[in-house]
Short mmCIF file of C-alpha atoms and ligand atoms in Angstrom, two decimals:
data_model
loop_
_atom_site.label_atom_id
_atom_site.label_comp_id
_atom_site.label_asym_id
_atom_site.label_seq_id
_atom_site.Cartn_x
_atom_site.Cartn_y
_atom_site.Cartn_z
CA MET I 69 2.72 22.24 7.95
CA LEU I 70 0.73 19.39 6.46
CA ASN I 71 -3.03 19.41 6.20
CA CYS I 72 -5.51 16.57 5.81
CA ARG I 73 -6.84 16.37 2.25
CA VAL I 74 -10.32 15.59 3.57
CA CYS I 75 -10.94 17.99 6.44
CA GLY I 76 -7.98 20.37 6.41
CA ALA I 77 -6.84 19.57 9.99
CA ALA I 78 -3.09 19.60 10.69
CA ILE I 79 -1.53 16.13 10.34
CA LYS I 80 1.94 14.73 10.86
CA PRO I 81 3.70 11.74 9.28
CA LEU I 82 3.29 8.52 11.18
CA MET I 83 5.87 6.42 9.34
CA SER I 84 7.87 6.39 6.14
CA PHE I 85 8.45 3.53 3.69
CA GLY I 86 11.39 5.44 2.27
CA ARG I 87 12.24 6.37 -1.29
CA MET I 88 9.66 5.07 -3.75
CA PRO I 89 9.22 5.03 -7.52
CA ILE I 90 5.87 5.16 -9.38
CA ALA I 91 4.29 1.80 -8.47
CA ASN I 92 3.11 1.05 -12.00
CA GLY I 93 6.18 2.63 -13.59
CA PHE I 94 7.66 -0.46 -15.26
CA LEU I 95 10.66 0.63 -17.24
CA THR I 96 13.42 -0.23 -19.71
CA PRO I 97 17.14 0.04 -18.88
CA SER I 98 17.46 3.26 -20.88
CA GLN I 99 15.01 4.86 -18.45
CA PHE I 100 16.80 3.76 -15.23
CA SER I 101 18.90 6.91 -14.93
CA GLU I 102 15.97 9.30 -15.08
CA GLU I 103 13.58 7.35 -12.86
CA TYR I 104 11.37 9.49 -10.63
CA PHE I 105 11.33 8.93 -6.85
CA TYR I 106 9.43 10.48 -3.96
CA GLU I 107 9.17 9.65 -0.26
CA LEU I 108 6.26 7.39 0.68
CA ALA I 109 5.07 8.38 4.14
CA ILE I 110 1.64 8.06 5.73
CA ALA I 111 -0.35 10.16 8.19
CA PHE I 112 -3.53 9.50 10.14
CA CYS I 113 -5.92 12.41 10.64
CA GLU I 114 -7.63 11.95 13.99
CA PRO I 115 -10.49 14.46 13.48
CA CYS I 116 -11.84 12.77 10.31
CA GLY I 117 -10.23 9.30 10.70
CA THR I 118 -8.58 9.23 7.26
CA LEU I 119 -5.30 7.41 6.65
CA GLN I 120 -3.48 9.08 3.77
CA ILE I 121 -0.12 9.28 2.12
CA VAL I 122 1.76 12.49 2.76
CA ASP I 123 3.26 13.28 -0.66
CA GLN I 124 1.66 11.96 -3.78
CA PRO I 125 3.37 12.21 -7.16
CA ASP I 126 1.53 14.31 -9.72
CA PRO I 127 -1.42 12.16 -10.99
CA GLY I 128 -0.27 12.75 -14.59
CA LYS I 129 2.86 10.70 -13.74
CA MET I 130 0.67 7.72 -12.79
CA PHE I 131 -2.40 7.76 -15.04
CA HIS I 132 -1.50 8.27 -18.67
CA GLU I 133 -1.37 6.63 -22.07
CA GLU I 134 0.87 3.82 -20.81
CA TYR I 135 -0.97 2.85 -17.65
CA ALA I 136 0.02 -0.73 -16.86
CA PHE I 137 -2.98 -2.10 -14.99
CA PHE I 138 -5.77 -3.86 -16.89
CA THR I 139 -8.74 -5.18 -14.92
CA ARG I 140 -9.32 -8.05 -17.33
CA THR I 141 -6.06 -9.76 -16.28
CA SER I 142 -7.96 -11.42 -13.41
CA LYS I 143 -10.83 -13.76 -14.24
CA ARG I 144 -12.11 -13.56 -10.68
CA MET I 145 -12.18 -9.77 -10.76
CA VAL I 146 -14.14 -9.87 -14.03
CA ALA I 147 -16.63 -12.23 -12.33
CA HIS I 148 -16.70 -9.99 -9.27
CA PHE I 149 -17.60 -6.97 -11.42
CA ALA I 150 -20.37 -8.93 -13.13
CA SER I 151 -21.91 -9.61 -9.73
CA TYR I 152 -21.30 -6.01 -8.58
CA ALA I 153 -23.16 -4.77 -11.70
CA GLU I 154 -25.97 -7.28 -11.18
CA TRP I 155 -26.38 -6.19 -7.57
CA ALA I 156 -26.44 -2.46 -8.46
CA LEU I 157 -28.91 -3.14 -11.24
CA SER I 158 -31.41 -5.09 -9.19
CA ARG I 159 -31.17 -2.83 -6.13
CA PHE I 160 -31.00 0.66 -7.56
CA LEU I 161 -31.57 0.79 -11.31
CA THR I 162 -35.25 0.04 -11.51
CA ARG I 163 -36.32 3.34 -13.15
CA PRO I 164 -36.95 3.19 -16.94
CA ASP I 165 -33.91 4.06 -19.08
CA PRO I 166 -31.38 4.44 -16.27
CA PHE I 167 -27.99 6.06 -16.81
CA VAL I 168 -24.83 4.61 -15.24
CA VAL I 169 -21.47 6.34 -14.97
CA GLU I 170 -18.29 4.63 -13.84
CA ILE I 171 -15.39 6.65 -12.48
CA GLY I 172 -12.14 4.98 -13.55
CA CYS I 173 -13.71 2.43 -15.88
CA ASN I 174 -10.30 1.01 -16.87
CA ASP I 175 -10.78 -1.52 -19.71
CA GLY I 176 -14.57 -1.57 -19.31
CA ALA I 177 -14.80 -4.90 -17.46
CA MET I 178 -17.59 -3.56 -15.21
CA LEU I 179 -19.55 -1.37 -17.67
CA GLU I 180 -19.70 -4.14 -20.21
CA ASN I 181 -22.27 -5.78 -17.94
CA PHE I 182 -24.54 -2.76 -18.45
CA SER I 183 -23.87 -2.17 -22.16
CA ARG I 184 -24.68 -5.81 -22.85
CA ARG I 185 -28.17 -5.18 -21.52
CA GLY I 186 -28.60 -1.99 -23.53
CA ILE I 187 -28.35 0.25 -20.46
CA ARG I 188 -27.03 3.75 -21.07
CA GLN I 189 -23.52 3.95 -19.70
CA LEU I 190 -20.44 6.12 -19.76
CA GLY I 191 -16.95 5.52 -18.41
CA VAL I 192 -14.63 8.26 -17.18
CA GLU I 193 -11.00 7.19 -17.43
CA PRO I 194 -7.87 9.37 -17.42
CA SER I 195 -5.53 6.67 -18.78
CA ALA I 196 -5.99 6.79 -22.55
CA ASN I 197 -4.65 3.30 -23.30
CA VAL I 198 -7.00 1.46 -20.96
CA ALA I 199 -9.91 3.70 -22.08
CA ALA I 200 -9.16 2.67 -25.69
CA GLU I 201 -9.47 -0.96 -24.57
CA ALA I 202 -12.88 -0.14 -23.06
CA GLU I 203 -13.94 1.51 -26.34
CA ARG I 204 -12.91 -1.67 -28.16
CA HIS I 205 -15.39 -3.49 -25.96
CA GLY I 206 -18.14 -1.05 -26.97
CA ILE I 207 -17.98 1.13 -23.84
CA ARG I 208 -18.41 4.90 -24.28
CA THR I 209 -15.58 6.65 -22.44
CA VAL I 210 -14.40 10.17 -21.71
CA VAL I 211 -10.65 10.42 -21.18
CA ALA I 212 -10.59 12.73 -18.15
CA PHE I 213 -10.14 12.94 -14.41
CA PHE I 214 -13.47 13.01 -12.60
CA ASN I 215 -14.28 16.34 -10.95
CA LEU I 216 -17.00 19.01 -10.98
CA GLU I 217 -16.10 20.18 -14.46
CA THR I 218 -16.30 16.65 -15.91
CA ALA I 219 -19.54 16.04 -13.99
CA ARG I 220 -21.09 19.21 -15.48
CA LYS I 221 -20.25 18.15 -19.01
CA ILE I 222 -21.65 14.66 -18.46
CA ARG I 223 -24.90 15.94 -16.93
CA ASP I 224 -25.38 18.56 -19.67
CA ARG I 225 -25.09 15.90 -22.36
CA ASN I 226 -26.76 12.90 -20.71
CA GLY I 227 -28.88 14.11 -17.83
CA PRO I 228 -28.40 13.04 -14.20
CA ALA I 229 -26.88 9.67 -13.29
CA ASP I 230 -28.97 7.03 -11.56
CA ALA I 231 -25.83 5.33 -10.40
CA ILE I 232 -22.23 6.46 -10.24
CA LEU I 233 -20.00 3.45 -9.71
CA ALA I 234 -16.32 3.01 -8.97
CA ALA I 235 -14.02 0.22 -7.88
CA ASN I 236 -10.50 0.68 -6.58
CA VAL I 237 -10.46 4.21 -7.88
CA ILE I 238 -11.84 6.77 -5.42
CA CYS I 239 -8.85 6.25 -3.13
CA HIS I 240 -6.65 7.21 -6.11
CA ILE I 241 -7.97 10.75 -6.29
CA PRO I 242 -6.26 13.29 -4.01
CA ASP I 243 -8.91 15.97 -4.52
CA ILE I 244 -11.60 13.97 -2.76
CA ASN I 245 -13.66 17.11 -2.22
CA GLY I 246 -13.60 17.67 -6.00
CA VAL I 247 -14.92 14.13 -6.49
CA ALA I 248 -17.66 14.74 -3.92
CA ARG I 249 -18.69 18.01 -5.62
CA GLY I 250 -18.80 16.23 -8.99
CA VAL I 251 -20.90 13.38 -7.58
CA ALA I 252 -23.27 15.80 -5.83
CA HIS I 253 -23.77 17.62 -9.15
CA LEU I 254 -24.21 14.57 -11.37
CA LEU I 255 -26.38 12.35 -9.21
CA ALA I 256 -30.17 12.14 -9.79
CA ASP I 257 -32.31 12.91 -6.72
CA LYS I 258 -32.67 9.20 -5.96
CA GLY I 259 -29.34 8.29 -7.52
CA VAL I 260 -26.67 6.31 -5.70
CA PHE I 261 -22.91 6.57 -5.60
CA ILE I 262 -21.35 3.17 -4.99
CA PHE I 263 -17.66 2.53 -4.67
CA GLU I 264 -15.44 -0.15 -3.24
CA GLU I 265 -11.87 0.07 -2.12
CA PRO I 266 -9.24 -1.79 -0.10
CA TYR I 267 -10.49 -1.44 3.46
CA LEU I 268 -8.47 0.12 6.25
CA GLY I 269 -9.79 -2.43 8.77
CA ALA I 270 -8.50 -5.31 6.61
CA MET I 271 -5.13 -3.65 6.07
CA ILE I 272 -4.60 -3.12 9.79
CA HIS I 273 -5.84 -6.61 10.60
CA LYS I 274 -3.57 -8.35 8.07
CA GLY I 275 -0.60 -6.00 8.23
CA SER I 276 -0.91 -5.65 4.45
CA TYR I 277 1.09 -2.45 4.22
CA ASP I 278 1.56 -3.02 0.48
CA GLN I 279 -1.89 -1.44 -0.02
CA ILE I 280 0.01 1.78 0.53
CA TYR I 281 1.54 3.10 -2.69
CA ASP I 282 1.42 6.24 -4.80
CA GLU I 283 -2.00 5.54 -6.34
CA HIS I 284 -3.66 4.83 -3.00
CA VAL I 285 -3.68 8.29 -1.54
CA PHE I 286 -6.34 7.23 0.98
CA ILE I 287 -7.05 3.96 2.73
CA PHE I 288 -10.67 4.47 3.73
CA SER I 289 -12.81 3.23 6.59
CA ALA I 290 -16.60 3.56 6.84
CA GLN I 291 -16.10 6.37 9.34
CA SER I 292 -13.73 8.31 7.09
CA VAL I 293 -16.03 7.89 4.06
CA LYS I 294 -18.96 9.22 6.04
CA ASN I 295 -16.89 12.21 7.17
CA ALA I 296 -15.52 12.93 3.70
CA PHE I 297 -18.87 13.06 1.90
CA ARG I 298 -21.21 14.49 4.54
CA PRO I 299 -20.16 18.13 3.94
CA HIS I 300 -21.34 17.69 0.35
CA GLY I 301 -24.84 16.54 1.29
CA LEU I 302 -24.04 12.87 0.62
CA GLU I 303 -24.95 10.27 3.21
CA LEU I 304 -23.40 6.84 3.76
CA ILE I 305 -26.39 4.49 3.56
CA ASN I 306 -24.63 1.13 3.39
CA ALA I 307 -21.19 -0.43 3.97
CA LEU I 308 -20.71 -3.99 2.75
CA PRO I 309 -17.48 -5.95 3.30
CA GLN I 310 -15.96 -7.62 0.22
CA THR I 311 -13.23 -10.24 -0.06
CA THR I 312 -11.58 -8.67 -3.12
CA HIS I 313 -8.13 -7.06 -3.04
CA GLY I 314 -7.34 -8.68 0.26
CA GLY I 315 -10.36 -7.19 2.03
CA SER I 316 -12.39 -4.31 0.65
CA MET I 317 -15.49 -2.37 1.63
CA ARG I 318 -18.33 -1.38 -0.69
CA TYR I 319 -19.80 1.99 0.27
CA VAL I 320 -23.22 3.20 -0.89
CA LEU I 321 -23.98 6.91 -0.67
CA ALA I 322 -27.03 8.92 -1.63
CA ARG I 323 -28.36 12.42 -1.15
CA GLN I 324 -29.01 13.13 2.52
CA GLY I 325 -32.37 11.62 3.49
CA ALA I 326 -33.07 10.00 0.09
CA TYR I 327 -32.86 6.44 1.51
CA PRO I 328 -32.97 4.87 4.97
CA VAL I 329 -29.52 4.15 6.43
CA SER I 330 -28.86 0.41 6.67
CA GLU I 331 -27.91 -1.02 10.04
CA GLU I 332 -24.73 -2.31 8.34
CA VAL I 333 -23.38 1.22 8.62
CA GLU I 334 -23.64 1.31 12.41
CA ARG I 335 -22.20 -2.21 12.53
CA ALA I 336 -19.18 -1.09 10.52
CA PHE I 337 -18.65 1.91 12.82
CA ALA I 338 -18.88 -0.31 15.90
CA ASN I 339 -16.34 -2.77 14.43
CA GLU I 340 -14.01 0.08 13.61
CA ARG I 341 -14.18 1.48 17.13
CA GLU I 342 -13.56 -1.97 18.56
CA GLN I 343 -10.60 -2.53 16.24
CA GLY I 344 -9.14 0.81 17.34
CA LEU I 345 -9.21 2.35 13.85
CA THR I 346 -10.08 5.71 15.35
CA ARG I 347 -7.07 5.73 17.70
CA ALA I 348 -3.51 6.83 16.98
CA GLU I 349 -1.95 3.92 19.00
CA THR I 350 -3.31 1.45 16.45
CA TYR I 351 -1.17 3.04 13.77
CA GLU I 352 1.89 3.03 15.98
CA ALA I 353 1.46 -0.75 16.40
CA PHE I 354 1.00 -1.03 12.62
CA ARG I 355 4.33 0.76 12.09
CA VAL I 356 6.12 -1.73 14.35
CA ARG I 357 4.48 -4.63 12.51
CA CYS I 358 5.56 -3.25 9.11
CA GLU I 359 9.16 -2.97 10.26
CA ARG I 360 9.14 -6.52 11.58
CA SER I 361 7.58 -7.86 8.38
CA ARG I 362 10.21 -6.04 6.29
CA ASP I 363 13.11 -7.47 8.32
CA GLU I 364 11.68 -10.99 8.24
CA LEU I 365 10.96 -11.05 4.52
CA ALA I 366 14.30 -9.54 3.53
CA GLY I 367 16.08 -11.91 5.98
CA LEU I 368 14.25 -14.96 4.63
CA ILE I 369 14.95 -14.23 0.97
CA ARG I 370 18.58 -13.31 1.56
CA GLY I 371 18.98 -16.54 3.55
CA LEU I 372 17.56 -18.59 0.67
CA ARG I 373 19.88 -16.88 -1.78
CA ARG I 374 22.90 -17.50 0.47
CA ASP I 375 21.96 -21.18 0.36
CA GLY I 376 21.97 -20.99 -3.44
CA ARG I 377 18.19 -21.25 -3.89
CA ARG I 378 16.38 -19.85 -6.92
CA VAL I 379 13.73 -17.30 -5.92
CA ALA I 380 11.28 -15.65 -8.33
CA GLY I 381 8.21 -13.50 -7.80
CA TYR I 382 4.60 -14.07 -8.89
CA GLY I 383 2.59 -11.02 -10.02
CA ALA I 384 4.36 -7.71 -10.66
CA THR I 385 1.58 -5.94 -8.78
CA SER I 386 1.55 -2.26 -7.98
CA LYS I 387 1.54 -3.33 -4.33
CA SER I 388 4.84 -5.16 -4.83
CA ALA I 389 6.60 -1.85 -5.50
CA THR I 390 6.14 -0.90 -1.85
CA VAL I 391 7.34 -4.29 -0.60
CA LEU I 392 10.38 -4.55 -2.86
CA ASN I 393 11.56 -1.00 -2.32
CA TYR I 394 10.82 -0.96 1.42
CA CYS I 395 12.56 -4.32 1.94
CA GLY I 396 15.44 -3.39 -0.38
CA LEU I 397 15.03 -6.47 -2.61
CA GLY I 398 16.53 -6.39 -6.10
CA PRO I 399 17.51 -8.68 -9.00
CA ARG I 400 20.17 -10.43 -6.89
CA ASP I 401 17.45 -11.53 -4.47
CA ILE I 402 14.63 -12.16 -6.93
CA GLU I 403 15.63 -13.51 -10.34
CA PHE I 404 12.47 -12.35 -12.17
CA ILE I 405 8.79 -11.71 -11.54
CA THR I 406 6.24 -13.42 -13.74
CA ASP I 407 3.18 -11.44 -14.82
CA THR I 408 0.51 -12.00 -17.46
CA THR I 409 0.17 -8.31 -18.40
CA PRO I 410 1.89 -7.81 -21.79
CA ILE I 411 2.77 -4.13 -21.12
CA LYS I 412 4.79 -5.14 -18.03
CA GLN I 413 6.65 -8.04 -19.65
CA ASN I 414 10.29 -7.60 -20.63
CA LYS I 415 10.41 -4.43 -18.61
CA PHE I 416 11.87 -3.99 -15.12
CA THR I 417 10.17 -3.32 -11.81
CA PRO I 418 10.13 0.29 -10.67
CA GLY I 419 12.96 1.27 -8.33
CA THR I 420 14.32 -2.25 -7.85
CA HIS I 421 14.83 -3.19 -11.53
CA ILE I 422 13.89 -6.86 -11.35
CA PRO I 423 13.06 -8.30 -14.81
CA VAL I 424 9.36 -9.01 -15.50
CA ARG I 425 8.77 -12.15 -17.55
CA ASP I 426 5.80 -13.88 -19.12
CA HIS I 427 4.15 -16.94 -17.66
CA ASP I 428 6.07 -19.39 -19.84
CA THR I 429 9.36 -18.30 -18.29
CA PHE I 430 7.97 -19.36 -14.93
CA ALA I 431 6.25 -22.56 -16.05
CA LYS I 432 9.07 -23.91 -18.25
CA ASP I 433 11.72 -23.74 -15.55
CA TYR I 434 10.12 -23.41 -12.14
CA PRO I 435 12.15 -21.59 -9.50
CA GLU I 436 12.45 -23.27 -6.08
CA TYR I 437 10.62 -20.44 -4.36
CA ALA I 438 8.03 -17.95 -5.62
CA VAL I 439 7.13 -14.85 -3.65
CA LEU I 440 3.39 -14.38 -4.00
CA PHE I 441 3.16 -10.65 -4.65
CA ALA I 442 -0.37 -11.04 -6.08
CA TRP I 443 -1.49 -12.44 -2.69
CA ASN I 444 -4.94 -10.93 -3.16
CA HIS I 445 -5.46 -13.39 -6.03
CA GLU I 446 -4.13 -16.33 -4.00
CA ALA I 447 -7.06 -18.70 -4.55
CA GLU I 448 -7.05 -18.15 -8.32
CA ILE I 449 -3.27 -18.49 -8.56
CA LEU I 450 -2.79 -21.53 -6.31
CA GLU I 451 -5.44 -23.37 -8.27
CA LYS I 452 -3.83 -22.43 -11.58
CA GLU I 453 -0.32 -23.24 -10.38
CA ALA I 454 -0.91 -26.62 -8.77
CA GLY I 455 1.96 -27.87 -10.99
CA PHE I 456 4.46 -25.61 -9.25
CA ALA I 457 3.75 -27.14 -5.85
CA LEU I 458 3.76 -30.64 -7.39
CA ALA I 459 7.21 -29.94 -8.78
CA GLY I 460 8.38 -29.13 -5.24
CA GLY I 461 8.03 -25.35 -5.54
CA LYS I 462 7.32 -23.36 -2.38
CA TRP I 463 5.33 -20.18 -1.99
CA VAL I 464 6.76 -17.35 0.06
CA LYS I 465 4.03 -15.15 1.53
CA TYR I 466 4.17 -12.05 3.66
CA VAL I 467 0.48 -11.35 4.40
CA PRO I 468 -0.62 -11.67 7.15
CA ASP I 469 2.82 -12.96 8.23
CA VAL I 470 6.03 -13.98 6.51
CA SER I 471 5.77 -17.70 5.79
CA ILE I 472 6.81 -20.51 3.44
CA SER I 473 4.30 -23.12 2.28
P1 LIG O 551 -3.58 -6.47 -8.65
O1 LIG O 551 -3.10 -7.12 -7.40
O2 LIG O 551 -3.42 -4.98 -8.59
O3 LIG O 551 -4.94 -6.94 -9.04
O4 LIG O 551 -2.58 -6.88 -9.83
C1 LIG O 551 -2.44 -8.22 -10.16
C2 LIG O 551 -1.22 -8.39 -11.05
O5 LIG O 551 -0.87 -9.74 -11.04
C3 LIG O 551 -1.43 -8.00 -12.49
O6 LIG O 551 -0.26 -7.38 -12.99
C4 LIG O 551 -1.66 -9.32 -13.21
C5 LIG O 551 -0.87 -10.27 -12.36
N1 LIG O 551 -1.42 -11.61 -12.34
C6 LIG O 551 -0.70 -12.64 -12.92
O7 LIG O 551 0.39 -12.42 -13.45
N2 LIG O 551 -1.23 -13.89 -12.89
C7 LIG O 551 -2.46 -14.14 -12.34
O8 LIG O 551 -2.90 -15.29 -12.35
C8 LIG O 551 -3.19 -13.07 -11.72
C9 LIG O 551 -4.52 -13.32 -11.10
C10 LIG O 551 -2.63 -11.82 -11.75
ZN1 LIG O 552 -8.97 14.95 8.27
#
C-alpha cells in the first residue's frame, strides 16, 4: 500500500507517464547502456489535498556534484530573485542584524542580494557544483540536504533565522515533515519561512503536466501547504501568486499566532475550491487532457518530419524530460535541442538521447520549427529570438494547447 508523504493517508496512483529517466540526467553515449529509469506516476491525497509523485528516485541520484541546473541562466529569474529579496527585506527583515537562510540556494542568485547589503546569510545546497558557484559569488554555503539535523547545526553556530527562504526547492524534498521540523527549529519567534513553487492551480489550468518530474515530488496548493505545516506549529499567513515558472505561488509561513493571517490566504482557498483542486474528478479530467496533449504533440511533430521539415527544440529543460519521454520523441523527431547551459551542451537528453547543442548551432542554421520546451521563459526567449521568426521559423508550443505560431 502507498501512503501520502504529508499526512500518511492511503493513496493510489491516478495516472502514469511511463518509464522515466532522471530529468536533469544529461548523458554521454558511453552512459546510455546503464541509464537509470523509474516509473513516473502521480497520486492525489484527498485528506490533505497534496498531489505527489508515487516513486521518486533516490535524491542522491538527482542532486550531486554534477547537477545541471543553474539559476543564473535566466536573466528574468535573476531579476525576479532580486525583487523577491527586496520584498522579503522590506517586509520582514527590519530587526537589526538579521540572519537569512536559503534552502537550495543553487548558484547564489538570490542570496547575493542580501550579501551585497552586508546582511548575514547562509545557503544550504546539496549539489556541490552549484554550491561552489555560489561560493564564487561570495555566498556562504553548507553542502547538505535541509532537515532537522542541518537546522540544529545552523542555529547552534548562527542563532535563529529571521527569514528562511526557498524558491523551486521545497517541492523537491520528499521528507516534507523533516523540512517542517527543521524550519520550526531554526526560525526566530517572529521569523518567517517564505517559499515559492510551481502552483497546482496553474498546472491544472494550463495542462502543464511537464511540471511533473522526478525533482518535483509535490505540486503544492495553498490548501496542501497549510495542511503540511500546521502539525509543526507553522501557520500559512500569506499566499501570493507569481508569474514565474508558468504560474507559481509564494507562501509565507510563521509560528502559529505570530502574525495576522492575510485575507489572500482565504482568497486562495476559495479559488482552489472553485477550481475543483480539492476534488478527485479534477485530476481525472487532467489525465484525459495529458493523454490528448501527448497524442497531438507527437502527431504534429511526426507529421512535420514526414513532410521533410527540420524540427529542433529550444531549452533542454528538466520539464522537457517528461514531455519527450511521455510522447516518445527521439532524435529522429527532434534533430537537437539548443540550451545555454554549458554542462548540458554536447550531451544527450535523458531517456530520449537527443543531442543538446549551444546557441550558435541554432542561430547559424535555423531549423524550420522549434519546440519551445522552455515555455516558462517564453517572453524572454521570443524577444531574444526575433530573428528566428523573421527567418520564417515557427514555434511549436504545447502549453496550454498544442499549437504552431
Ligand atoms: P527552467 O525551465 O527549469 O528554468 O530551465 C530553463 C532551461 O532553458 C535551462 O537549461 C536554460 C535554458 N534556456 C536557454 O537555453 N535559453 C534561454 O534563453 C533561457 C531563458 C533558458
Ligand atoms: Zn495526505
